PDB file of C-alpha atoms in Angstrom:
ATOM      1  CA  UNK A   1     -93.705-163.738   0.452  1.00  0.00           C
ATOM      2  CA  UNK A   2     -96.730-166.051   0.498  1.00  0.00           C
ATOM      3  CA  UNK A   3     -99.205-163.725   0.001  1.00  0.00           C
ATOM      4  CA  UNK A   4    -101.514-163.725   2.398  1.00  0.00           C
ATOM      5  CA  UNK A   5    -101.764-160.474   4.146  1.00  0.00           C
ATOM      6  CA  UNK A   6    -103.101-159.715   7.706  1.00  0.00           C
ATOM      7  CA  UNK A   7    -104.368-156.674   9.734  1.00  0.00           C
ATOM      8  CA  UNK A   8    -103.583-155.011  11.835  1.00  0.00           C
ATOM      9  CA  UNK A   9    -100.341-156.084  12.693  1.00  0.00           C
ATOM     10  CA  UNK A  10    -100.585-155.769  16.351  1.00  0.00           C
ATOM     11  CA  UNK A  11    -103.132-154.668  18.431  1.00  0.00           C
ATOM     12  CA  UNK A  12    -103.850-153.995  22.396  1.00  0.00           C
ATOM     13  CA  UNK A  13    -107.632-154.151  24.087  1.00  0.00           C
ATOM     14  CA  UNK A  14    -108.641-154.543  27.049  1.00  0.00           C
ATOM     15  CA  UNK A  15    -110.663-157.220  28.832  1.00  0.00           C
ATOM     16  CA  UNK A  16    -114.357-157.326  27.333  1.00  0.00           C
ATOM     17  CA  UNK A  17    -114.068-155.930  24.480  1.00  0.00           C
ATOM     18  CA  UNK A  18    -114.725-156.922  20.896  1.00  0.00           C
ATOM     19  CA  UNK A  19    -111.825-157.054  18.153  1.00  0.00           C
ATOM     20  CA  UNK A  20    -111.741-158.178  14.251  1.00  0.00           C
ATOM     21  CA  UNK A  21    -108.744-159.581  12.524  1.00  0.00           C
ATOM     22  CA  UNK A  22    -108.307-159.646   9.036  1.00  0.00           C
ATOM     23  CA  UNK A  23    -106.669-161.701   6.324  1.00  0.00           C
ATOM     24  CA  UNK A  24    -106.404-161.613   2.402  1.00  0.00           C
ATOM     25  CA  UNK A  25    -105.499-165.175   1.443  1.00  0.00           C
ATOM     26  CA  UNK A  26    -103.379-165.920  -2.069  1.00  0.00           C
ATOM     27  CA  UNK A  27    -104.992-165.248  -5.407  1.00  0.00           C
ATOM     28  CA  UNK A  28    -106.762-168.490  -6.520  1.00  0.00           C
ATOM     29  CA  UNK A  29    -106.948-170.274  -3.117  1.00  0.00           C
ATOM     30  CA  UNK A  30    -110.289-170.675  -1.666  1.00  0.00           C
ATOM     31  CA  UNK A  31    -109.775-172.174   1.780  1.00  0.00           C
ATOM     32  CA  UNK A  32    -109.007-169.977   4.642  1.00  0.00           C
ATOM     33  CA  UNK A  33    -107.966-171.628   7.650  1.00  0.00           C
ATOM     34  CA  UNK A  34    -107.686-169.094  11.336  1.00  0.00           C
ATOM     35  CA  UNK A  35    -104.983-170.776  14.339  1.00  0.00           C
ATOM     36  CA  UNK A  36    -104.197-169.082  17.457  1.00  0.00           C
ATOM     37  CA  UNK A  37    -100.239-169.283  18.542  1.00  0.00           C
ATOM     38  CA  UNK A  38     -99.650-169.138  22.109  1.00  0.00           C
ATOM     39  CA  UNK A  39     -95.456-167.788  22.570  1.00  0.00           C
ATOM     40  CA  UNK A  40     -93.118-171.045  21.501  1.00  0.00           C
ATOM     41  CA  UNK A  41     -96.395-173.248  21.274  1.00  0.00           C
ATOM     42  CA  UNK A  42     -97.520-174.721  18.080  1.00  0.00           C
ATOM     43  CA  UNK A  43    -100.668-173.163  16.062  1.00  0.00           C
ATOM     44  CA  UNK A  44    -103.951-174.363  17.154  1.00  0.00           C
ATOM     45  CA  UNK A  45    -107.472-174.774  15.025  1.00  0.00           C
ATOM     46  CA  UNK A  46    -109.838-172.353  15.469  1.00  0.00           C
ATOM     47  CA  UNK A  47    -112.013-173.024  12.214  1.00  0.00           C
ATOM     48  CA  UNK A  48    -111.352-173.331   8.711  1.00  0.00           C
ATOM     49  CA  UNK A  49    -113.487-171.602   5.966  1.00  0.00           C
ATOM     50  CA  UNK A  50    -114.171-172.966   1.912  1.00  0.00           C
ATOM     51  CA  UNK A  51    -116.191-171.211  -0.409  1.00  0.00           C
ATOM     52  CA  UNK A  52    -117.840-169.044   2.058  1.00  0.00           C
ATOM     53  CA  UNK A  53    -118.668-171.753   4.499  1.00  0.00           C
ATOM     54  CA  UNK A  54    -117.745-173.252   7.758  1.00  0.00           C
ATOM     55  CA  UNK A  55    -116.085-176.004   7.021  1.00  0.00           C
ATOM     56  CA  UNK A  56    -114.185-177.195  10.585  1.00  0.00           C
ATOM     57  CA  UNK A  57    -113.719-175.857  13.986  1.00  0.00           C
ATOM     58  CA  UNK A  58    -111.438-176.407  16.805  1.00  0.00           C
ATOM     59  CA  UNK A  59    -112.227-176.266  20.638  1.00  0.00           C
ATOM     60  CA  UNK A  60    -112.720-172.486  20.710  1.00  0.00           C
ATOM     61  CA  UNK A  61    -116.141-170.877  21.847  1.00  0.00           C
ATOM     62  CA  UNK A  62    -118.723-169.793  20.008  1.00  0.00           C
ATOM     63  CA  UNK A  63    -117.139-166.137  20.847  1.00  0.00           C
ATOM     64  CA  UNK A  64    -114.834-166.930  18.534  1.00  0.00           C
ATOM     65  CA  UNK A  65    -116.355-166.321  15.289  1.00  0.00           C
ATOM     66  CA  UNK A  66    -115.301-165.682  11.244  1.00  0.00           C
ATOM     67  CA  UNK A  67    -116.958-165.123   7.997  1.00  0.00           C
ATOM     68  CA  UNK A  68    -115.260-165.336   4.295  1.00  0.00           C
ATOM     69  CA  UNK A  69    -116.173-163.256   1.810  1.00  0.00           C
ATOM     70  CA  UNK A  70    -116.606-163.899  -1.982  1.00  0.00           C
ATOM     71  CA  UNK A  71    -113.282-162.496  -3.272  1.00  0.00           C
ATOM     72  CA  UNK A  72    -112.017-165.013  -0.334  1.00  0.00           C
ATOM     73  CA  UNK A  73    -110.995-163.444   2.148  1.00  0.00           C
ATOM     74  CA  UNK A  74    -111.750-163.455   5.988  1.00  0.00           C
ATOM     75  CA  UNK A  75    -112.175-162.252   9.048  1.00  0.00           C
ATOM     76  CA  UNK A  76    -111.940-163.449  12.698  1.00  0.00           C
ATOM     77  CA  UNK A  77    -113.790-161.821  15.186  1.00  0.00           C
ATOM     78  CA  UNK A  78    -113.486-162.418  19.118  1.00  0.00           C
ATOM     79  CA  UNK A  79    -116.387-160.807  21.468  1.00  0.00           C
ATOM     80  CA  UNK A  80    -115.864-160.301  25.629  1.00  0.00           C
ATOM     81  CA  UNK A  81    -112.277-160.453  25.270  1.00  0.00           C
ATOM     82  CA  UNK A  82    -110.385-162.303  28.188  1.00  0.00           C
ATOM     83  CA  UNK A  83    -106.601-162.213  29.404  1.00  0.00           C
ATOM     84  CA  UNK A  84    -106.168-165.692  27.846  1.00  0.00           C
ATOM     85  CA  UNK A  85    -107.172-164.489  24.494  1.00  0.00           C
ATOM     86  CA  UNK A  86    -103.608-162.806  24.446  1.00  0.00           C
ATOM     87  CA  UNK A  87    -101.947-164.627  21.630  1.00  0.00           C
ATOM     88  CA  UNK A  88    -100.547-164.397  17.874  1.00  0.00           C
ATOM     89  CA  UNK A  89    -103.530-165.217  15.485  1.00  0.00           C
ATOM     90  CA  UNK A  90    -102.502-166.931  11.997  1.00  0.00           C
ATOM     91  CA  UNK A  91    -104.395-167.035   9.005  1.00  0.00           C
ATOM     92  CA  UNK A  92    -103.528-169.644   6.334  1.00  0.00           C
ATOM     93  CA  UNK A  93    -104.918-169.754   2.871  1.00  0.00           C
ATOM     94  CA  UNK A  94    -104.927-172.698   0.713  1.00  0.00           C
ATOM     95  CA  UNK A  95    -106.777-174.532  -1.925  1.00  0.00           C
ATOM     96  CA  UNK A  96    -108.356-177.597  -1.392  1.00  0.00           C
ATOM     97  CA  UNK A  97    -105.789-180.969  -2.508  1.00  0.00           C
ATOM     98  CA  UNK A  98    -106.453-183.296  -0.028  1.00  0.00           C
ATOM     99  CA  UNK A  99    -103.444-184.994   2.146  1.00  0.00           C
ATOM    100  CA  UNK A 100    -101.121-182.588  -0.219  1.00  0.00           C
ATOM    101  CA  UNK A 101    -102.757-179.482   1.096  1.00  0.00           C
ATOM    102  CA  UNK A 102    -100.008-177.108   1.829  1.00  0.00           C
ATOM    103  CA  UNK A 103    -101.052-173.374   3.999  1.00  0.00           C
ATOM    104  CA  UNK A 104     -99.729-170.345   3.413  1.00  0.00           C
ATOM    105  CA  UNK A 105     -99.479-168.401   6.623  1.00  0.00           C
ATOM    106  CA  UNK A 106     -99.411-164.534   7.111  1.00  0.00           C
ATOM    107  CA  UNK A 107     -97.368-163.258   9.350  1.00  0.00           C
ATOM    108  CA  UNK A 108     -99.988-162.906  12.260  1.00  0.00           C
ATOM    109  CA  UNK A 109    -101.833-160.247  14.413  1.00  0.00           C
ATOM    110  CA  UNK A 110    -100.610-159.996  17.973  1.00  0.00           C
ATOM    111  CA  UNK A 111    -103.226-159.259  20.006  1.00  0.00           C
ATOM    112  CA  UNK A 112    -102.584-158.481  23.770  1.00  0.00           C
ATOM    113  CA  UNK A 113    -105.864-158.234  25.885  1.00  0.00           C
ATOM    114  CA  UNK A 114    -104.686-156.194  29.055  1.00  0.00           C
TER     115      UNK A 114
ATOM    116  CA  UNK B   1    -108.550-185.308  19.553  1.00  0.00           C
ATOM    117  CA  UNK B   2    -105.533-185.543  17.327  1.00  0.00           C
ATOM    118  CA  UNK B   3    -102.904-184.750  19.297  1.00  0.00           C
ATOM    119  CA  UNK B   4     -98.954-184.815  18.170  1.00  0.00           C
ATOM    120  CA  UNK B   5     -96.151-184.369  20.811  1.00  0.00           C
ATOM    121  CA  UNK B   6     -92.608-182.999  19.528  1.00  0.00           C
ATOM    122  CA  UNK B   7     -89.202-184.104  21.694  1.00  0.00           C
ATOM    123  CA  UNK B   8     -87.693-182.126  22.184  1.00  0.00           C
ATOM    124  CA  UNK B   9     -89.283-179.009  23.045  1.00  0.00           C
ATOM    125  CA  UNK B  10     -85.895-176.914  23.306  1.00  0.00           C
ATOM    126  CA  UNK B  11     -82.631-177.749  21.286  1.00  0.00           C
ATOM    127  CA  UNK B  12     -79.005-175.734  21.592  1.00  0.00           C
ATOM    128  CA  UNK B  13     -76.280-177.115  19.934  1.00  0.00           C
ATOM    129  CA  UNK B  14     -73.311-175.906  17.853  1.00  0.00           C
ATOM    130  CA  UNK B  15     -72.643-175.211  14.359  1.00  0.00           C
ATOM    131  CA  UNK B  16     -71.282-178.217  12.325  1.00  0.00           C
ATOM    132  CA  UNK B  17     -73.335-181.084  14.942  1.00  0.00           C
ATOM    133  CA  UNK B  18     -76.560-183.052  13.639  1.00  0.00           C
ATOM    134  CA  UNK B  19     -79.803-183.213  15.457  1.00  0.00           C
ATOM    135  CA  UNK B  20     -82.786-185.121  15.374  1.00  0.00           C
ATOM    136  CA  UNK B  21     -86.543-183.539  15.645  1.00  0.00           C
ATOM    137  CA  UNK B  22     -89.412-186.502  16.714  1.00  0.00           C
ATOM    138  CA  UNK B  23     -92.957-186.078  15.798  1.00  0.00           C
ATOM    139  CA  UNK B  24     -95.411-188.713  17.428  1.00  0.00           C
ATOM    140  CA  UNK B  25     -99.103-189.066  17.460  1.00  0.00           C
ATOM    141  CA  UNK B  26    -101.406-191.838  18.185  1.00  0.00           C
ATOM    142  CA  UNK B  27    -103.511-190.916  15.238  1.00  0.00           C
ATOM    143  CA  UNK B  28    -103.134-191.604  12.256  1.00  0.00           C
ATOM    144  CA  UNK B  29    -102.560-189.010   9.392  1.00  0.00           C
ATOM    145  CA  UNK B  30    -103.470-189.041   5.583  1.00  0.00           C
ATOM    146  CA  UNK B  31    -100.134-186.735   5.515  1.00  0.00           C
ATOM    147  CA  UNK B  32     -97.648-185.377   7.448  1.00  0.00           C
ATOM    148  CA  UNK B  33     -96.209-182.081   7.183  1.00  0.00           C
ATOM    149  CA  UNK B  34     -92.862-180.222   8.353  1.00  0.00           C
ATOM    150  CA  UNK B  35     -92.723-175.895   9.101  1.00  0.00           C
ATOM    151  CA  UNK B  36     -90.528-173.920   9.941  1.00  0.00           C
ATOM    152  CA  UNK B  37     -91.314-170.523  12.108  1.00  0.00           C
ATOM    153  CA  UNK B  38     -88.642-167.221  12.731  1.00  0.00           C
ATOM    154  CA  UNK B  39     -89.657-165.156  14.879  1.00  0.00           C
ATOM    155  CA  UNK B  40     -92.342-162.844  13.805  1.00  0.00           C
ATOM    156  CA  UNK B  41     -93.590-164.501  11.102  1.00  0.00           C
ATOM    157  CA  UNK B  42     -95.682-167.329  10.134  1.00  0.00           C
ATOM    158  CA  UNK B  43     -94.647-170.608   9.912  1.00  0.00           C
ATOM    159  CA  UNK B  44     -93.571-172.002   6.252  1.00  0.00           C
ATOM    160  CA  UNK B  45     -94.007-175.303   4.572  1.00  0.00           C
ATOM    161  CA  UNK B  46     -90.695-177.442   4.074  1.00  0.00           C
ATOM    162  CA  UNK B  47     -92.092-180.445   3.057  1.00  0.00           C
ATOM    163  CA  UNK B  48     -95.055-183.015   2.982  1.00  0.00           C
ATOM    164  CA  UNK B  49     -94.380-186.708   3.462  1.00  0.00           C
ATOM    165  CA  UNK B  50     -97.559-188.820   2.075  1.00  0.00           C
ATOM    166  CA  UNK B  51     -96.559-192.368   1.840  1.00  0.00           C
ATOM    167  CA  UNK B  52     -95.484-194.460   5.104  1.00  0.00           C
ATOM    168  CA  UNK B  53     -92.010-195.329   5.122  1.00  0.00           C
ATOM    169  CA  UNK B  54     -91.409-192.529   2.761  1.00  0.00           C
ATOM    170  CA  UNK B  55     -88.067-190.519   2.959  1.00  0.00           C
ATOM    171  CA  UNK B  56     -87.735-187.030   1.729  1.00  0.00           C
ATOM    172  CA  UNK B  57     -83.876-185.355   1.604  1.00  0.00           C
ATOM    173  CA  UNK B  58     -83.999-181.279   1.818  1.00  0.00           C
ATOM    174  CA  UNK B  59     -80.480-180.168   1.351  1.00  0.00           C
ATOM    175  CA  UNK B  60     -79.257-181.140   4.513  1.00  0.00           C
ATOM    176  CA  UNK B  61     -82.449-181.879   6.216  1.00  0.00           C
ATOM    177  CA  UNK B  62     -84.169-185.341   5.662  1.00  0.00           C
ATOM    178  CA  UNK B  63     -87.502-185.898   7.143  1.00  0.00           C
ATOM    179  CA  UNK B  64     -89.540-189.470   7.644  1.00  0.00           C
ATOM    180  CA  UNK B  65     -92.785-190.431   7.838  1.00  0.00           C
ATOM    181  CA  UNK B  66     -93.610-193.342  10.113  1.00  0.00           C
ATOM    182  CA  UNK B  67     -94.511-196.863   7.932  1.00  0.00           C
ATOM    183  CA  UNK B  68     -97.994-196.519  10.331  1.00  0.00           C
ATOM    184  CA  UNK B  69     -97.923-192.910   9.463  1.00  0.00           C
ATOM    185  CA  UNK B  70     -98.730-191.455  12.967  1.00  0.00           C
ATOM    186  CA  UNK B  71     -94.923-190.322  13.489  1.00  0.00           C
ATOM    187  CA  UNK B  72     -92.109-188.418  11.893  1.00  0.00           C
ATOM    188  CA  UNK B  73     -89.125-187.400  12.238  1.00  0.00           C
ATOM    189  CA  UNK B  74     -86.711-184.448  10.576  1.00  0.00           C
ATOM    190  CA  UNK B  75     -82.711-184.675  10.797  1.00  0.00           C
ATOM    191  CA  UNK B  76     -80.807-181.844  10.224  1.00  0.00           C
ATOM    192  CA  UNK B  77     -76.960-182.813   9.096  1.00  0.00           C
ATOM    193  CA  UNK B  78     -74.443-180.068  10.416  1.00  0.00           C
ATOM    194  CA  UNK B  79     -76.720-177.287  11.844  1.00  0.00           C
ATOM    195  CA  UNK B  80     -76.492-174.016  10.559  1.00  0.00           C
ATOM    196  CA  UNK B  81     -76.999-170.703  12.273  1.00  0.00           C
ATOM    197  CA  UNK B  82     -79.471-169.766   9.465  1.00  0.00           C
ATOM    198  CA  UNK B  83     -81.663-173.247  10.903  1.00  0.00           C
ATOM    199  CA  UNK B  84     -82.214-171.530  14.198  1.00  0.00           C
ATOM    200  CA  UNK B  85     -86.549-171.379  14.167  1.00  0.00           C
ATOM    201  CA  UNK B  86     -89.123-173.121  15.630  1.00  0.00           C
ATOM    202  CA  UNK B  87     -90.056-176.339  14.069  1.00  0.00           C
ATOM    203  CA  UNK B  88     -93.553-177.905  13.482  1.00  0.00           C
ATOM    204  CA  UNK B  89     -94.818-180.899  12.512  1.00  0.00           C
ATOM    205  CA  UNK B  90     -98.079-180.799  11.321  1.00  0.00           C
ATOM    206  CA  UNK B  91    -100.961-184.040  10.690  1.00  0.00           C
ATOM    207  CA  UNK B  92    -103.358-183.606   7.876  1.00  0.00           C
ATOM    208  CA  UNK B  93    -106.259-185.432   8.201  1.00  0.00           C
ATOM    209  CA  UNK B  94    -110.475-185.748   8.709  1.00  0.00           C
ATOM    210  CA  UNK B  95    -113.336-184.836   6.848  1.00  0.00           C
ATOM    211  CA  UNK B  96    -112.078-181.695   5.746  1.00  0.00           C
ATOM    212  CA  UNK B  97    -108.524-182.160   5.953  1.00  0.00           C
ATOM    213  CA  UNK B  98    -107.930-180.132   8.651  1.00  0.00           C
ATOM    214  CA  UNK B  99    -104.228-179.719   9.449  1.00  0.00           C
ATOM    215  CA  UNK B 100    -103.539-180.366  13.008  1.00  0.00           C
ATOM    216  CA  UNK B 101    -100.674-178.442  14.736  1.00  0.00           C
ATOM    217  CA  UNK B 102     -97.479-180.310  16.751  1.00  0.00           C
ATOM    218  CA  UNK B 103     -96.048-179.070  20.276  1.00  0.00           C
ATOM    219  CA  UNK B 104     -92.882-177.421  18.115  1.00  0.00           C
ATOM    220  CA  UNK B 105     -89.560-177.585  18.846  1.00  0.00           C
ATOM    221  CA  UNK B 106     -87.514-174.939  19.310  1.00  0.00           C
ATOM    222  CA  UNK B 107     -83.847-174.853  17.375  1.00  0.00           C
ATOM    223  CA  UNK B 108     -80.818-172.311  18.902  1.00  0.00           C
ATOM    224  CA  UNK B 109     -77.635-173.015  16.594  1.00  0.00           C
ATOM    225  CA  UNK B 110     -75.028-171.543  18.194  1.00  0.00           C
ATOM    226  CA  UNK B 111     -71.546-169.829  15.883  1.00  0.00           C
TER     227      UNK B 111
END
């Protein structure tokens, strides 16, 4: 148990459409940090958030977007879904300790995009 | 781009035999981290190497960080079927200490 809580679980849309993930990090952690896990592929960086900010971002589009909230938690959201979007999205909380800092991962939202 | 590349990508052995995980980047990494993933779940922390050169023992697993720290590598001494998971190195590093994901490898120990 780490945690850090995501919703839903799973989740199937079609192509074009809009979907939000969401993810309640670990009491006392104030970085939030989104990946997106293609099937036996290692996470990649889709942005990271600290105290309500923007704080990094990966090589994903601007339709990729997030916010964080004051309690700390977050939200992803993806407009004008495409096929490629299919994929197991991570959220990983942490708080900030430099080259020490350690994530704690939920356990993802699958998200197919038929 | 910080990129790190795992070998190998796919791993089957027995129960009781030793394998050996590589990590390699040509960046270099304020940190290097080691997860494992079961299917289903997200990946958890096993251990954070800081120091080039530096050696860290697990149990059975022992895991090295490169004396230029842009490579590691994880041993696992007589595989268990409760090791089978995919394994990730991970680079921390940049402004923000953004945590930059490996290929993964993924470990089948067979009873």
């Amino acid at each position: 148990e780490t945690g850090v809580t995501q919703s839903p679980t799973h989740l199937i849309k079609t192509r074009g459409q809009q979907v939000t993930l969401r993810c309640s990090s670990q009491s006392g952690h104030n970085t939030v940090s989104w990946y997106q896990q293609a099937l036996g592929q290692g996470p990649q960086f889709i942005f990271q958030y600290y105290r309500e900010e923007e704080n990094g971002r990966g090589n994903f589009p601007p339709r990729f977007s997030g916010l964080q909230f004051p309690n700390y938690s977050s939200e992803l959201n993806v407009n004008a879904l495409e096929l490629d979007d299919s994929a197991l999205y991570l959220c990983a909380s942490s708080y900030r300790q430099g080259p020490s800092e350690k994530l704690f991962f939920g356990s993802g939202t699958q998200l197919s995009v038929l | 781009t910080q990129l790190l590349e795992q070998s190998p990508q796919f791993l089957s052995i027995q129960e009781g035999e030793n394998l050996t995980v590589y990590c390699n980047s040509s960046s270099v990494f304020s940190s290097l981290q080691w997860y494992r993933q079961e299917p289903g779940e997200g990946p958890v922390l096993l251990v954070t190497v800081v120091t080039g050169g530096e050696v860290k023992k697990l149990k059975r697993l022992t895991f090295q960080f490169g004396d230029a720290r842009k490579d590691s590598s994880l041993h696992i001494t007589a595989a268990q079927p409760g090791d089978t998971g995919l394994y990730l190195c991970a680079g921390v590093g940049g402004g923000y200490q953004k945590v930059t994901f490996g290929t993964g490898t993924k470990l089948q120990v067979i009873p």
